[in-house]
Amino acid sequence: MTAPADALLAKARDRSAVFGIVGLGYVGLPLALELTRAGYRVLGLDVNQALVDQLAAGGSHIQDVPAEIVAQAVKQGRFSATTDLARLAEPDVISICVPTPLSKTKDPDVSFVLAATESVKRTLRRGQLIILESTTYPGTTRELMLPALESTGLKVGEDFFLAFSPERVDPGNHKWNTRNTPKIVGGITETCRRLAVALYQPAIETLVPVSSPEAAELVKILENTFRSVNIGLVNEMAIVCDKLGVDVWEVIDAAATKPFGFMKFTPGPGVGGHCIPLDPHYLAWKMRTLNYRTRFIELAGEINAEMPEYWVAQVVDRLNEQGKAARGSTVLVVGVAYKKDIEDIRESPAIDIIQLLQQRGATIVYHDPFVSHLEEDSVDLRSVPLTHAQLAAADCVIIVTDHSTVDYALVARHARRVVDTRHVLPRPST
Ligand SMILES: NC(=O)c1ccc[n+]([C@@H]2O[C@H](COP(=O)([O-])OP(=O)(O)OC[C@H]3O[C@@H](n4cnc5c(N)ncnc54)[C@H](O)[C@@H]3O)[C@@H](O)[C@H]2O)c1
């Protein structure tokens, strides 16, 4: 090990290492606070001035991170936030947690990773460890980041260190969090990996070293592709069961009694969030550059993306039963967040469902206890209270998100017709 590596190890041991977290969103902020809890000092860096001001004042924009925790860390001098990226010279360890969206053509948009790497490069100094956390295609750390950082004349594994460690945070999950979810680490060199493990060890209960950044990058994409493919499979099974006149939920619940060889996934309105609809496309794109077509990814993506159309057709059928057309009808959408008990609407299939119904001329109202205002693409709506009157006024209700605080018994009692994409309505016992 070189002198800079030894110095970093010592700073992990006595917690004197300073962390810089680039990107203070769903991933970066919980990680930053977990590191302060372990005894490190953390400098948060973000390009969003309003967000930095809010955090510096002890506020929080992330549901899973209570404002009191931020306020306490700020007061104790353990956490501060800035938009001044020149301060990236200060931290010993820099974790990059910036977005990795898709372009309009579903190709990876790594512009945020490139911009963050440029910022790091400008102030890169001997003894810094850089860890990319953003989900991305295999090769990003070595092919995009490494050449940029080595263009400074500093050598990886000797002067500075570079690793990939994918974030697995599951917003709204009260059991598994940044601290107790095992964390994968792959370094460009053996020393890079050892250092990343040592520096994260005080904050994360279990670290899982793998042999390379590419392996670590693929772990994350495999996990999310696994979910996308299995959700796609049960969504197709829902369509199959509908055509056969069989209750898909009965079939799934019965299959789940098998104590081995079956893992329960449930159908729904499609997939949402920043991960499952996007991440598999990163791998599909990478493989296209190697002349290989990832067929499972494409097929699951297609089926999941078609689910809003399927459920809208169900709504149209329920209206038809009443002799009504979609045009001129009122549809109440219950739940618009992409999953239960959170406020995140990114990629939510509810938005597709609303737009498809609006295109057919329906009037949409929605209720979501977590999302008071829905402003996305052409949709601009405010949540209405879930009352007897609202339910009775709707020609059809469609349940899209299964928030645990919604009174589904009330829906069952007062709605004229219901399409239940999540199987949450109370059912008669058999
Ligand atoms: N949200 C999740 O549940 C989740 C879970 C696991 C992994 N991920 C992955 O983690 C990454 C981050 O996702 P997120 O949900 O935290 O995103 P986010 O949009 O919540 O936060 C990203 C933050 O980065 C900031 N930012 C953008 N460019 C920057 C730059 N050049 N310098 C400094 N700050 C910059 C933005 O202002 C924003 O505050 C993505 O790759 C995502 O796929 C997300």
CSV table of C-alpha atoms in Angstrom, one decimal, residues 114 155 203 223 225 274 324 360 372 406 409 413:
chain,number,residue,atom,x,y,z
A,114,LEU,CA,-19.8,13.2,-16.4
A,155,LYS,CA,-2.3,7.4,-10.8
A,203,ALA,CA,-21.5,3.3,8.7
A,223,GLU,CA,-31.2,-7.0,-9.1
A,225,THR,CA,-33.7,-6.6,-14.1
A,274,HIS,CA,-36.1,5.9,-10.7
A,324,LYS,CA,-71.4,5.2,-20.5
A,360,ARG,CA,-60.4,9.4,-24.2
A,372,SER,CA,-51.1,16.8,-2.8
A,406,VAL,CA,-56.3,4.7,2.5
A,409,ALA,CA,-63.5,-0.3,2.8
A,413,ARG,CA,-68.9,0.7,0.0
